[in-house]
């Protein structure tokens, strides 16, 4: 191979002395600069911190009473360092930090408001609409205690129950039960304001017409959506003109679904999911075309056919290891390990309480647990190496658990 030939004449006159002078110039500029780490507003880490804060310190700015539900408007608590609410996708949720009679509890609630309410650096807010549930614990405490001016800590936006154009059809049939209207309210607001680009037909199930939560508000959104959002009310305990009667089933979905391809979203009680998923199968929908929001705490586990009935109500010992410090508490068969820890005053990590998000991911050191198949969101490696989600794990023996709390 021929050796590369170049003209060396331009290099012969160069000496190192001009470059040595640059050292003094550089030192001069460094000494004149402020003694702070340079930071750009478009720094990815700064943006990530704004979008995914570990905690958002808030104040309750407004409370609206809906009877057996209330809407709470949360604004930044600037005194504690939160200056803006993190932007979210329509229908995401936040985990609310509570202390109920000494029990530290995190409960997930959908951000009901329009995503645009969180845009900007001034006057940003979230709205949470919380309905009394049965059986009730956290919702009852919130409805009885939260008032304007109270301080509340919440997580950043969480969850993936939002429209995904690579996964979902351009048209969505939303099945809502009771307070399950909240994610679809947020979606409807986003559609009406051009933030989201899909059409949505909401089949909204309630017991009676007087008990429809946010009826006027959701219909007002539909009216200004330009026909992209439609709302059909379905009453289970009342027959009334202008309303569908009965339960949301395959026939009702088919009646109001658009021609061609569509996706089905569901939000409501777990019993509704069990029924409606079966109805979606009757319609021949592909599995990727229907999905349900997380249902929260796993209730009535004793009804599962494979639940070990002999453990129900039996008292077991739960030893919790946090950073090498061990504490033994009581845990009853039929209640989750997470709930046992919270009752004992142990601040255990959690968000979804549905076995999916993995935030409570813990190592099962010893013992045996029952995990419902429909709430087992673990990875295959977790199952192989003994990791569980305490929010969806029920004791079948004495348990030792290694818990890894997060740093806020």
mmCIF file of C-alpha atoms in Angstrom:
data_model
loop_
_atom_site.group_PDB
_atom_site.id
_atom_site.type_symbol
_atom_site.label_atom_id
_atom_site.label_comp_id
_atom_site.label_asym_id
_atom_site.label_seq_id
_atom_site.Cartn_x
_atom_site.Cartn_y
_atom_site.Cartn_z
ATOM 1 C CA UNK A 1 0.000 0.000 0.000
ATOM 2 C CA UNK A 2 1.352 3.410 -0.949
ATOM 3 C CA UNK A 3 2.264 5.694 1.944
ATOM 4 C CA UNK A 4 0.074 8.774 2.258
ATOM 5 C CA UNK A 5 1.933 11.877 1.113
ATOM 6 C CA UNK A 6 1.120 15.341 2.436
ATOM 7 C CA UNK A 7 2.779 18.744 2.407
ATOM 8 C CA UNK A 8 4.739 19.278 5.642
ATOM 9 C CA UNK A 9 5.734 22.850 4.877
ATOM 10 C CA UNK A 10 2.830 24.311 6.887
ATOM 11 C CA UNK A 11 3.911 22.437 10.040
ATOM 12 C CA UNK A 12 7.580 23.457 10.041
ATOM 13 C CA UNK A 13 6.855 26.970 11.287
ATOM 14 C CA UNK A 14 4.697 25.878 14.239
ATOM 15 C CA UNK A 15 6.065 26.050 17.809
ATOM 16 C CA UNK A 16 4.427 25.108 21.143
ATOM 17 C CA UNK A 17 4.716 28.641 22.566
ATOM 18 C CA UNK A 18 1.371 30.045 21.212
ATOM 19 C CA UNK A 19 -0.432 27.053 22.741
ATOM 20 C CA UNK A 20 1.185 27.634 26.151
ATOM 21 C CA UNK A 21 -0.401 31.079 26.201
ATOM 22 C CA UNK A 22 -3.840 29.499 25.986
ATOM 23 C CA UNK A 23 -3.345 28.014 29.454
ATOM 24 C CA UNK A 24 -3.222 31.499 30.993
ATOM 25 C CA UNK A 25 -6.285 32.579 29.027
ATOM 26 C CA UNK A 26 -8.240 29.519 30.152
ATOM 27 C CA UNK A 27 -7.247 30.000 33.795
ATOM 28 C CA UNK A 28 -8.345 33.645 33.618
ATOM 29 C CA UNK A 29 -11.822 32.692 32.371
ATOM 30 C CA UNK A 30 -12.240 29.933 34.971
ATOM 31 C CA UNK A 31 -11.358 32.284 37.839
ATOM 32 C CA UNK A 32 -13.832 34.888 36.577
ATOM 33 C CA UNK A 33 -16.720 32.384 36.318
ATOM 34 C CA UNK A 34 -19.187 31.833 39.207
ATOM 35 C CA UNK A 35 -18.428 28.944 41.561
ATOM 36 C CA UNK A 36 -21.546 26.983 40.576
ATOM 37 C CA UNK A 37 -22.075 23.957 38.364
ATOM 38 C CA UNK A 38 -23.311 25.075 34.940
ATOM 39 C CA UNK A 39 -26.879 24.022 34.269
ATOM 40 C CA UNK A 40 -29.001 24.322 31.150
ATOM 41 C CA UNK A 41 -32.807 24.598 31.275
ATOM 42 C CA UNK A 42 -32.920 21.918 28.596
ATOM 43 C CA UNK A 43 -30.735 19.564 30.596
ATOM 44 C CA UNK A 44 -32.366 16.084 30.316
ATOM 45 C CA UNK A 45 -31.918 15.436 34.023
ATOM 46 C CA UNK A 46 -33.714 18.662 34.888
ATOM 47 C CA UNK A 47 -36.561 17.790 32.522
ATOM 48 C CA UNK A 48 -36.826 14.287 33.968
ATOM 49 C CA UNK A 49 -37.036 15.727 37.470
ATOM 50 C CA UNK A 50 -39.899 17.994 36.403
ATOM 51 C CA UNK A 51 -41.817 15.184 34.696
ATOM 52 C CA UNK A 52 -41.138 12.449 37.264
ATOM 53 C CA UNK A 53 -40.780 13.995 40.738
ATOM 54 C CA UNK A 54 -40.406 11.555 43.625
ATOM 55 C CA UNK A 55 -42.880 13.626 45.637
ATOM 56 C CA UNK A 56 -45.121 16.608 44.975
ATOM 57 C CA UNK A 57 -45.968 18.775 47.982
ATOM 58 C CA UNK A 58 -49.450 20.203 47.534
ATOM 59 C CA UNK A 59 -52.181 22.199 49.210
ATOM 60 C CA UNK A 60 -55.912 21.712 48.812
ATOM 61 C CA UNK A 61 -57.149 24.871 47.107
ATOM 62 C CA UNK A 62 -60.789 23.902 46.554
ATOM 63 C CA UNK A 63 -63.298 21.233 47.605
ATOM 64 C CA UNK A 64 -66.529 20.450 45.731
ATOM 65 C CA UNK A 65 -69.076 18.155 47.412
ATOM 66 C CA UNK A 66 -70.900 15.637 45.153
ATOM 67 C CA UNK A 67 -72.765 13.827 47.942
ATOM 68 C CA UNK A 68 -70.958 10.514 48.410
ATOM 69 C CA UNK A 69 -67.921 11.904 46.568
ATOM 70 C CA UNK A 70 -65.823 15.060 46.590
ATOM 71 C CA UNK A 71 -63.474 16.766 44.136
ATOM 72 C CA UNK A 72 -60.248 18.194 45.509
ATOM 73 C CA UNK A 73 -58.168 20.728 43.579
ATOM 74 C CA UNK A 74 -54.478 20.409 44.497
ATOM 75 C CA UNK A 75 -51.968 23.201 43.861
ATOM 76 C CA UNK A 76 -48.201 23.368 44.510
ATOM 77 C CA UNK A 77 -47.082 23.943 48.096
ATOM 78 C CA UNK A 78 -44.311 26.426 47.324
ATOM 79 C CA UNK A 79 -43.376 26.678 50.991
ATOM 80 C CA UNK A 80 -42.159 23.064 50.794
ATOM 81 C CA UNK A 81 -40.378 23.474 47.473
ATOM 82 C CA UNK A 82 -42.950 22.346 44.881
ATOM 83 C CA UNK A 83 -43.441 25.153 42.367
ATOM 84 C CA UNK A 84 -45.425 23.363 39.637
ATOM 85 C CA UNK A 85 -47.454 20.202 39.139
ATOM 86 C CA UNK A 86 -45.831 17.621 36.863
ATOM 87 C CA UNK A 87 -47.398 17.212 33.436
ATOM 88 C CA UNK A 88 -49.311 13.953 32.952
ATOM 89 C CA UNK A 89 -51.006 11.876 30.283
ATOM 90 C CA UNK A 90 -54.799 11.919 30.401
ATOM 91 C CA UNK A 91 -56.005 9.195 32.836
ATOM 92 C CA UNK A 92 -52.755 8.675 34.757
ATOM 93 C CA UNK A 93 -52.915 8.452 38.540
ATOM 94 C CA UNK A 94 -50.982 9.654 41.582
ATOM 95 C CA UNK A 95 -50.257 7.855 44.829
ATOM 96 C CA UNK A 96 -51.478 9.873 47.817
ATOM 97 C CA UNK A 97 -49.556 9.638 51.106
ATOM 98 C CA UNK A 98 -51.844 9.302 54.128
ATOM 99 C CA UNK A 99 -51.438 8.687 57.822
ATOM 100 C CA UNK A 100 -54.621 7.134 59.183
ATOM 101 C CA UNK A 101 -54.516 6.674 62.945
ATOM 102 C CA UNK A 102 -50.798 5.945 62.825
ATOM 103 C CA UNK A 103 -50.966 3.723 59.742
ATOM 104 C CA UNK A 104 -48.853 5.106 56.844
ATOM 105 C CA UNK A 105 -50.808 4.363 53.673
ATOM 106 C CA UNK A 106 -50.282 5.187 49.981
ATOM 107 C CA UNK A 107 -53.484 5.102 47.911
ATOM 108 C CA UNK A 108 -53.757 5.539 44.121
ATOM 109 C CA UNK A 109 -56.282 7.999 42.688
ATOM 110 C CA UNK A 110 -56.774 9.050 39.070
ATOM 111 C CA UNK A 111 -55.999 12.638 38.129
ATOM 112 C CA UNK A 112 -59.463 13.609 36.932
ATOM 113 C CA UNK A 113 -58.513 16.979 35.494
ATOM 114 C CA UNK A 114 -57.428 18.100 32.041
ATOM 115 C CA UNK A 115 -53.682 17.600 31.386
ATOM 116 C CA UNK A 116 -53.461 21.236 30.302
ATOM 117 C CA UNK A 117 -54.221 22.246 33.926
ATOM 118 C CA UNK A 118 -50.686 21.106 34.766
ATOM 119 C CA UNK A 119 -48.990 22.980 31.919
ATOM 120 C CA UNK A 120 -46.877 26.062 32.553
ATOM 121 C CA UNK A 121 -45.101 27.278 35.636
ATOM 122 C CA UNK A 122 -47.939 29.257 37.209
ATOM 123 C CA UNK A 123 -51.413 28.318 38.452
ATOM 124 C CA UNK A 124 -50.882 24.613 37.755
ATOM 125 C CA UNK A 125 -53.183 22.116 39.451
ATOM 126 C CA UNK A 126 -54.586 18.588 39.645
ATOM 127 C CA UNK A 127 -58.150 17.580 40.499
ATOM 128 C CA UNK A 128 -58.867 14.298 42.278
ATOM 129 C CA UNK A 129 -62.472 13.096 42.534
ATOM 130 C CA UNK A 130 -62.778 10.543 45.329
ATOM 131 C CA UNK A 131 -65.925 8.513 45.960
ATOM 132 C CA UNK A 132 -66.850 6.621 49.120
ATOM 133 C CA UNK A 133 -66.122 2.943 48.525
ATOM 134 C CA UNK A 134 -67.568 -0.109 50.235
ATOM 135 C CA UNK A 135 -65.855 -1.449 52.228
ATOM 136 C CA UNK A 136 -64.300 1.904 52.980
ATOM 137 C CA UNK A 137 -61.074 2.894 54.666
ATOM 138 C CA UNK A 138 -58.938 5.513 52.967
ATOM 139 C CA UNK A 139 -61.790 7.087 50.980
ATOM 140 C CA UNK A 140 -63.913 7.495 54.127
ATOM 141 C CA UNK A 141 -60.998 9.085 55.985
ATOM 142 C CA UNK A 142 -60.261 11.484 53.118
ATOM 143 C CA UNK A 143 -63.885 12.545 52.695
ATOM 144 C CA UNK A 144 -64.237 13.169 56.421
ATOM 145 C CA UNK A 145 -60.908 14.940 56.959
ATOM 146 C CA UNK A 146 -59.578 16.741 53.881
ATOM 147 C CA UNK A 147 -60.450 20.438 53.738
ATOM 148 C CA UNK A 148 -59.269 23.593 51.990
ATOM 149 C CA UNK A 149 -55.777 24.651 53.066
ATOM 150 C CA UNK A 150 -54.653 21.171 54.121
ATOM 151 C CA UNK A 151 -51.221 19.978 53.005
ATOM 152 C CA UNK A 152 -51.044 16.781 50.951
ATOM 153 C CA UNK A 153 -48.073 14.848 49.552
ATOM 154 C CA UNK A 154 -48.504 12.879 46.345
ATOM 155 C CA UNK A 155 -46.271 11.024 43.900
ATOM 156 C CA UNK A 156 -45.510 12.043 40.352
ATOM 157 C CA UNK A 157 -47.887 10.821 37.592
ATOM 158 C CA UNK A 158 -48.000 7.023 37.316
ATOM 159 C CA UNK A 159 -49.601 4.265 35.282
ATOM 160 C CA UNK A 160 -49.971 3.387 31.615
ATOM 161 C CA UNK A 161 -53.772 3.314 31.309
ATOM 162 C CA UNK A 162 -53.757 6.011 28.659
ATOM 163 C CA UNK A 163 -54.280 6.111 24.917
ATOM 164 C CA UNK A 164 -51.349 4.669 22.937
ATOM 165 C CA UNK A 165 -51.651 5.133 19.188
ATOM 166 C CA UNK A 166 -49.308 2.224 18.409
ATOM 167 C CA UNK A 167 -51.450 -0.128 20.482
ATOM 168 C CA UNK A 168 -54.996 1.227 20.432
ATOM 169 C CA UNK A 169 -57.519 1.731 17.642
ATOM 170 C CA UNK A 170 -58.475 5.259 16.572
ATOM 171 C CA UNK A 171 -61.888 4.772 18.195
ATOM 172 C CA UNK A 172 -62.312 3.802 21.859
ATOM 173 C CA UNK A 173 -65.365 2.450 23.675
ATOM 174 C CA UNK A 174 -64.920 3.346 27.354
ATOM 175 C CA UNK A 175 -66.767 1.288 29.973
ATOM 176 C CA UNK A 176 -67.114 3.234 33.233
ATOM 177 C CA UNK A 177 -68.642 2.193 36.534
ATOM 178 C CA UNK A 178 -69.246 4.769 39.297
ATOM 179 C CA UNK A 179 -66.054 6.674 40.099
ATOM 180 C CA UNK A 180 -64.481 4.806 37.171
ATOM 181 C CA UNK A 181 -65.563 7.794 35.087
ATOM 182 C CA UNK A 182 -62.535 9.817 36.288
ATOM 183 C CA UNK A 183 -59.911 8.596 33.763
ATOM 184 C CA UNK A 184 -62.396 9.010 30.912
ATOM 185 C CA UNK A 185 -63.265 12.500 32.107
ATOM 186 C CA UNK A 186 -59.578 13.399 31.781
ATOM 187 C CA UNK A 187 -59.431 11.781 28.334
ATOM 188 C CA UNK A 188 -62.584 13.621 27.221
ATOM 189 C CA UNK A 189 -61.133 16.950 28.360
ATOM 190 C CA UNK A 190 -57.896 16.231 26.481
ATOM 191 C CA UNK A 191 -59.814 15.298 23.323
ATOM 192 C CA UNK A 192 -61.968 18.439 23.515
ATOM 193 C CA UNK A 193 -58.836 20.608 23.785
ATOM 194 C CA UNK A 194 -56.923 18.822 21.029
ATOM 195 C CA UNK A 195 -54.340 17.290 23.365
ATOM 196 C CA UNK A 196 -55.396 13.723 22.501
ATOM 197 C CA UNK A 197 -56.348 12.581 19.000
ATOM 198 C CA UNK A 198 -58.921 9.773 19.118
ATOM 199 C CA UNK A 199 -62.702 9.345 19.303
ATOM 200 C CA UNK A 200 -64.360 8.004 22.438
ATOM 201 C CA UNK A 201 -67.813 6.620 23.230
ATOM 202 C CA UNK A 202 -68.409 6.301 26.985
ATOM 203 C CA UNK A 203 -70.867 3.721 28.313
ATOM 204 C CA UNK A 204 -71.294 5.021 31.839
ATOM 205 C CA UNK A 205 -72.922 2.639 34.321
ATOM 206 C CA UNK A 206 -74.684 3.964 37.434
ATOM 207 C CA UNK A 207 -77.419 2.679 39.727
ATOM 208 C CA UNK A 208 -79.844 5.587 39.302
ATOM 209 C CA UNK A 209 -79.939 8.846 37.353
ATOM 210 C CA UNK A 210 -79.650 10.892 40.567
ATOM 211 C CA UNK A 211 -76.458 9.041 41.486
ATOM 212 C CA UNK A 212 -74.493 9.748 38.288
ATOM 213 C CA UNK A 213 -71.179 11.256 39.350
ATOM 214 C CA UNK A 214 -70.065 14.315 37.329
ATOM 215 C CA UNK A 215 -73.037 13.942 34.966
ATOM 216 C CA UNK A 216 -73.320 17.601 33.936
ATOM 217 C CA UNK A 217 -69.564 18.046 33.694
ATOM 218 C CA UNK A 218 -68.899 15.042 31.448
ATOM 219 C CA UNK A 219 -71.834 15.932 29.192
ATOM 220 C CA UNK A 220 -70.505 19.495 28.863
ATOM 221 C CA UNK A 221 -67.161 18.096 27.708
ATOM 222 C CA UNK A 222 -68.901 15.890 25.164
ATOM 223 C CA UNK A 223 -70.852 18.896 23.873
ATOM 224 C CA UNK A 224 -67.701 20.903 23.131
ATOM 225 C CA UNK A 225 -65.714 17.983 21.682
ATOM 226 C CA UNK A 226 -67.150 18.436 18.189
ATOM 227 C CA UNK A 227 -68.715 14.984 18.212
ATOM 228 C CA UNK A 228 -65.511 13.172 19.144
ATOM 229 C CA UNK A 229 -66.811 12.269 22.624
ATOM 230 C CA UNK A 230 -70.217 10.645 23.194
ATOM 231 C CA UNK A 231 -71.745 9.647 26.534
ATOM 232 C CA UNK A 232 -74.426 6.974 27.006
ATOM 233 C CA UNK A 233 -75.747 6.477 30.529
ATOM 234 C CA UNK A 234 -76.675 2.953 31.645
ATOM 235 C CA UNK A 235 -78.832 2.582 34.773
ATOM 236 C CA UNK A 236 -78.878 -0.770 36.574
ATOM 237 C CA UNK A 237 -81.562 0.015 39.192
ATOM 238 C CA UNK A 238 -83.881 2.363 37.306
ATOM 239 C CA UNK A 239 -85.738 2.462 33.999
ATOM 240 C CA UNK A 240 -85.980 5.977 32.607
ATOM 241 C CA UNK A 241 -86.491 7.534 29.216
ATOM 242 C CA UNK A 242 -83.249 8.661 27.586
ATOM 243 C CA UNK A 243 -81.156 6.120 29.483
ATOM 244 C CA UNK A 244 -80.140 2.545 28.766
ATOM 245 C CA UNK A 245 -81.243 0.035 31.400
ATOM 246 C CA UNK A 246 -79.416 -3.001 32.789
ATOM 247 C CA UNK A 247 -75.717 -3.786 32.740
ATOM 248 C CA UNK A 248 -73.003 -3.032 30.195
ATOM 249 C CA UNK A 249 -72.761 -6.179 28.082
ATOM 250 C CA UNK A 250 -71.724 -7.351 24.626
ATOM 251 C CA UNK A 251 -75.023 -6.278 23.089
ATOM 252 C CA UNK A 252 -74.732 -2.754 24.441
ATOM 253 C CA UNK A 253 -71.101 -2.437 23.368
ATOM 254 C CA UNK A 254 -71.999 -3.625 19.863
ATOM 255 C CA UNK A 255 -74.936 -1.189 19.697
ATOM 256 C CA UNK A 256 -72.800 1.886 20.324
ATOM 257 C CA UNK A 257 -69.398 0.809 19.005
ATOM 258 C CA UNK A 258 -68.311 2.444 15.740
ATOM 259 C CA UNK A 259 -68.064 0.590 12.466
ATOM 260 C CA UNK A 260 -64.718 -1.113 11.963
ATOM 261 C CA UNK A 261 -61.902 -1.432 14.442
ATOM 262 C CA UNK A 262 -62.118 -0.136 18.024
ATOM 263 C CA UNK A 263 -60.517 -0.573 21.441
ATOM 264 C CA UNK A 264 -62.308 -1.088 24.759
ATOM 265 C CA UNK A 265 -61.076 0.577 27.956
ATOM 266 C CA UNK A 266 -62.594 -0.326 31.334
ATOM 267 C CA UNK A 267 -62.513 1.384 34.710
ATOM 268 C CA UNK A 268 -64.628 0.380 37.680
ATOM 269 C CA UNK A 269 -64.880 -2.373 40.303
ATOM 270 C CA UNK A 270 -63.110 -5.699 39.782
ATOM 271 C CA UNK A 271 -66.408 -7.559 39.384
ATOM 272 C CA UNK A 272 -67.150 -5.327 36.396
ATOM 273 C CA UNK A 273 -63.815 -6.292 34.808
ATOM 274 C CA UNK A 274 -64.462 -10.006 35.252
ATOM 275 C CA UNK A 275 -67.824 -9.656 33.511
ATOM 276 C CA UNK A 276 -66.894 -7.175 30.769
ATOM 277 C CA UNK A 277 -63.734 -9.017 29.721
ATOM 278 C CA UNK A 278 -65.949 -12.030 29.061
ATOM 279 C CA UNK A 279 -68.271 -9.811 26.997
ATOM 280 C CA UNK A 280 -65.314 -8.529 24.948
ATOM 281 C CA UNK A 281 -64.361 -12.114 24.181
ATOM 282 C CA UNK A 282 -67.922 -12.760 22.981
ATOM 283 C CA UNK A 283 -67.490 -9.885 20.527
ATOM 284 C CA UNK A 284 -64.361 -11.540 19.137
ATOM 285 C CA UNK A 285 -62.092 -8.648 20.093
ATOM 286 C CA UNK A 286 -58.384 -9.344 20.028
ATOM 287 C CA UNK A 287 -56.775 -9.280 23.459
ATOM 288 C CA UNK A 288 -54.704 -6.201 22.615
ATOM 289 C CA UNK A 289 -57.954 -4.333 21.874
ATOM 290 C CA UNK A 290 -59.324 -4.395 25.434
ATOM 291 C CA UNK A 291 -57.736 -3.512 28.752
ATOM 292 C CA UNK A 292 -58.714 -2.481 32.265
ATOM 293 C CA UNK A 293 -57.383 0.053 34.727
ATOM 294 C CA UNK A 294 -55.830 -1.303 37.916
ATOM 295 C CA UNK A 295 -58.466 -2.133 40.521
ATOM 296 C CA UNK A 296 -56.536 -1.201 43.684
ATOM 297 C CA UNK A 297 -56.608 -3.348 46.832
ATOM 298 C CA UNK A 298 -57.488 -6.982 46.114
ATOM 299 C CA UNK A 299 -60.792 -7.476 47.907
ATOM 300 C CA UNK A 300 -62.704 -10.658 48.803
ATOM 301 C CA UNK A 301 -59.806 -12.956 47.970
ATOM 302 C CA UNK A 302 -61.658 -15.703 49.868
ATOM 303 C CA UNK A 303 -64.009 -16.047 46.864
ATOM 304 C CA UNK A 304 -61.203 -17.342 44.645
ATOM 305 C CA UNK A 305 -61.560 -21.056 43.999
ATOM 306 C CA UNK A 306 -57.868 -21.717 44.653
ATOM 307 C CA UNK A 307 -57.591 -19.586 47.805
ATOM 308 C CA UNK A 308 -56.399 -21.730 50.757
ATOM 309 C CA UNK A 309 -59.562 -21.525 52.875
ATOM 310 C CA UNK A 310 -57.858 -22.968 55.972
ATOM 311 C CA UNK A 311 -55.718 -19.833 56.259
ATOM 312 C CA UNK A 312 -58.627 -17.383 56.289
ATOM 313 C CA UNK A 313 -58.542 -15.349 59.505
ATOM 314 C CA UNK A 314 -55.638 -17.366 60.928
ATOM 315 C CA UNK A 315 -52.928 -15.285 62.607
ATOM 316 C CA UNK A 316 -49.377 -15.551 61.267
ATOM 317 C CA UNK A 317 -46.109 -13.848 62.185
ATOM 318 C CA UNK A 318 -44.649 -11.455 59.631
ATOM 319 C CA UNK A 319 -41.001 -10.523 60.181
ATOM 320 C CA UNK A 320 -40.021 -7.437 58.197
ATOM 321 C CA UNK A 321 -36.342 -6.690 57.533
ATOM 322 C CA UNK A 322 -35.651 -3.084 56.517
ATOM 323 C CA UNK A 323 -31.961 -2.195 56.142
ATOM 324 C CA UNK A 324 -30.987 -4.901 58.629
ATOM 325 C CA UNK A 325 -33.520 -3.871 61.284
ATOM 326 C CA UNK A 326 -36.144 -6.527 61.906
ATOM 327 C CA UNK A 327 -39.641 -6.122 63.270
ATOM 328 C CA UNK A 328 -42.213 -8.874 63.786
ATOM 329 C CA UNK A 329 -45.912 -8.057 63.430
ATOM 330 C CA UNK A 330 -49.166 -9.968 63.124
ATOM 331 C CA UNK A 331 -50.668 -10.790 59.739
ATOM 332 C CA UNK A 332 -54.029 -12.490 59.206
ATOM 333 C CA UNK A 333 -54.814 -14.953 56.475
ATOM 334 C CA UNK A 334 -56.971 -13.194 53.923
ATOM 335 C CA UNK A 335 -55.199 -9.832 54.270
ATOM 336 C CA UNK A 336 -52.184 -8.715 52.259
ATOM 337 C CA UNK A 337 -48.686 -8.434 53.672
ATOM 338 C CA UNK A 338 -48.735 -4.744 52.733
ATOM 339 C CA UNK A 339 -51.870 -4.106 54.752
ATOM 340 C CA UNK A 340 -50.378 -5.922 57.770
ATOM 341 C CA UNK A 341 -47.259 -3.740 57.622
ATOM 342 C CA UNK A 342 -49.275 -0.541 57.336
ATOM 343 C CA UNK A 343 -51.496 -1.458 60.298
ATOM 344 C CA UNK A 344 -48.354 -2.003 62.369
ATOM 345 C CA UNK A 345 -47.076 1.486 61.481
ATOM 346 C CA UNK A 346 -44.409 0.292 59.042
ATOM 347 C CA UNK A 347 -43.953 2.679 56.119
ATOM 348 C CA UNK A 348 -43.666 0.198 53.284
ATOM 349 C CA UNK A 349 -43.276 1.339 49.659
ATOM 350 C CA UNK A 350 -46.356 1.032 47.450
ATOM 351 C CA UNK A 351 -48.273 2.828 44.723
ATOM 352 C CA UNK A 352 -50.768 0.840 42.633
ATOM 353 C CA UNK A 353 -51.801 -1.686 45.344
ATOM 354 C CA UNK A 354 -52.800 -3.997 42.475
ATOM 355 C CA UNK A 355 -49.719 -6.190 42.040
ATOM 356 C CA UNK A 356 -48.648 -4.452 38.833
ATOM 357 C CA UNK A 357 -46.355 -1.450 39.278
ATOM 358 C CA UNK A 358 -43.684 -3.305 41.282
ATOM 359 C CA UNK A 359 -43.025 -0.398 43.633
ATOM 360 C CA UNK A 360 -43.452 -2.697 46.675
ATOM 361 C CA UNK A 361 -41.115 -5.326 45.141
ATOM 362 C CA UNK A 362 -39.718 -7.318 48.137
ATOM 363 C CA UNK A 363 -37.678 -10.456 48.782
ATOM 364 C CA UNK A 364 -39.509 -13.415 50.320
ATOM 365 C CA UNK A 365 -36.839 -14.778 52.662
ATOM 366 C CA UNK A 366 -38.955 -17.588 54.099
ATOM 367 C CA UNK A 367 -42.541 -18.762 54.251
ATOM 368 C CA UNK A 368 -45.289 -19.355 51.739
ATOM 369 C CA UNK A 369 -47.751 -16.891 50.235
ATOM 370 C CA UNK A 370 -50.863 -17.072 48.073
ATOM 371 C CA UNK A 371 -50.830 -14.744 45.052
ATOM 372 C CA UNK A 372 -54.021 -14.485 42.940
ATOM 373 C CA UNK A 373 -53.266 -15.262 39.313
ATOM 374 C CA UNK A 374 -55.105 -12.161 38.089
ATOM 375 C CA UNK A 375 -53.030 -9.913 40.348
ATOM 376 C CA UNK A 376 -49.623 -11.472 39.774
ATOM 377 C CA UNK A 377 -47.708 -8.793 37.873
ATOM 378 C CA UNK A 378 -44.259 -10.201 38.615
ATOM 379 C CA UNK A 379 -41.615 -10.923 36.021
ATOM 380 C CA UNK A 380 -40.572 -14.526 35.426
ATOM 381 C CA UNK A 381 -37.212 -13.872 37.113
ATOM 382 C CA UNK A 382 -39.027 -12.596 40.229
ATOM 383 C CA UNK A 383 -41.011 -15.811 40.470
ATOM 384 C CA UNK A 384 -37.877 -17.906 40.008
ATOM 385 C CA UNK A 385 -35.775 -16.113 42.632
ATOM 386 C CA UNK A 386 -38.409 -15.501 45.301
ATOM 387 C CA UNK A 387 -39.468 -11.862 44.850
ATOM 388 C CA UNK A 388 -43.067 -10.854 45.532
ATOM 389 C CA UNK A 389 -45.357 -7.840 45.564
ATOM 390 C CA UNK A 390 -46.676 -7.579 49.155
ATOM 391 C CA UNK A 391 -49.727 -5.613 47.977
ATOM 392 C CA UNK A 392 -51.038 -8.770 46.283
ATOM 393 C CA UNK A 393 -49.551 -11.487 48.514
ATOM 394 C CA UNK A 394 -51.472 -13.268 51.281
ATOM 395 C CA UNK A 395 -49.762 -15.331 54.038
ATOM 396 C CA UNK A 396 -50.095 -19.102 54.169
ATOM 397 C CA UNK A 397 -47.515 -19.476 56.969
ATOM 398 C CA UNK A 398 -45.170 -17.360 59.085
ATOM 399 C CA UNK A 399 -43.296 -15.023 56.757
ATOM 400 C CA UNK A 400 -39.927 -13.254 56.705
ATOM 401 C CA UNK A 401 -39.775 -10.428 54.199
ATOM 402 C CA UNK A 402 -36.924 -8.126 53.147
ATOM 403 C CA UNK A 403 -38.350 -4.716 52.210
ATOM 404 C CA UNK A 404 -36.458 -2.019 50.320
ATOM 405 C CA UNK A 405 -37.941 1.432 51.000
ATOM 406 C CA UNK A 406 -37.391 4.186 48.477
ATOM 407 C CA UNK A 407 -35.616 7.462 49.145
ATOM 408 C CA UNK A 408 -37.738 10.572 48.666
#
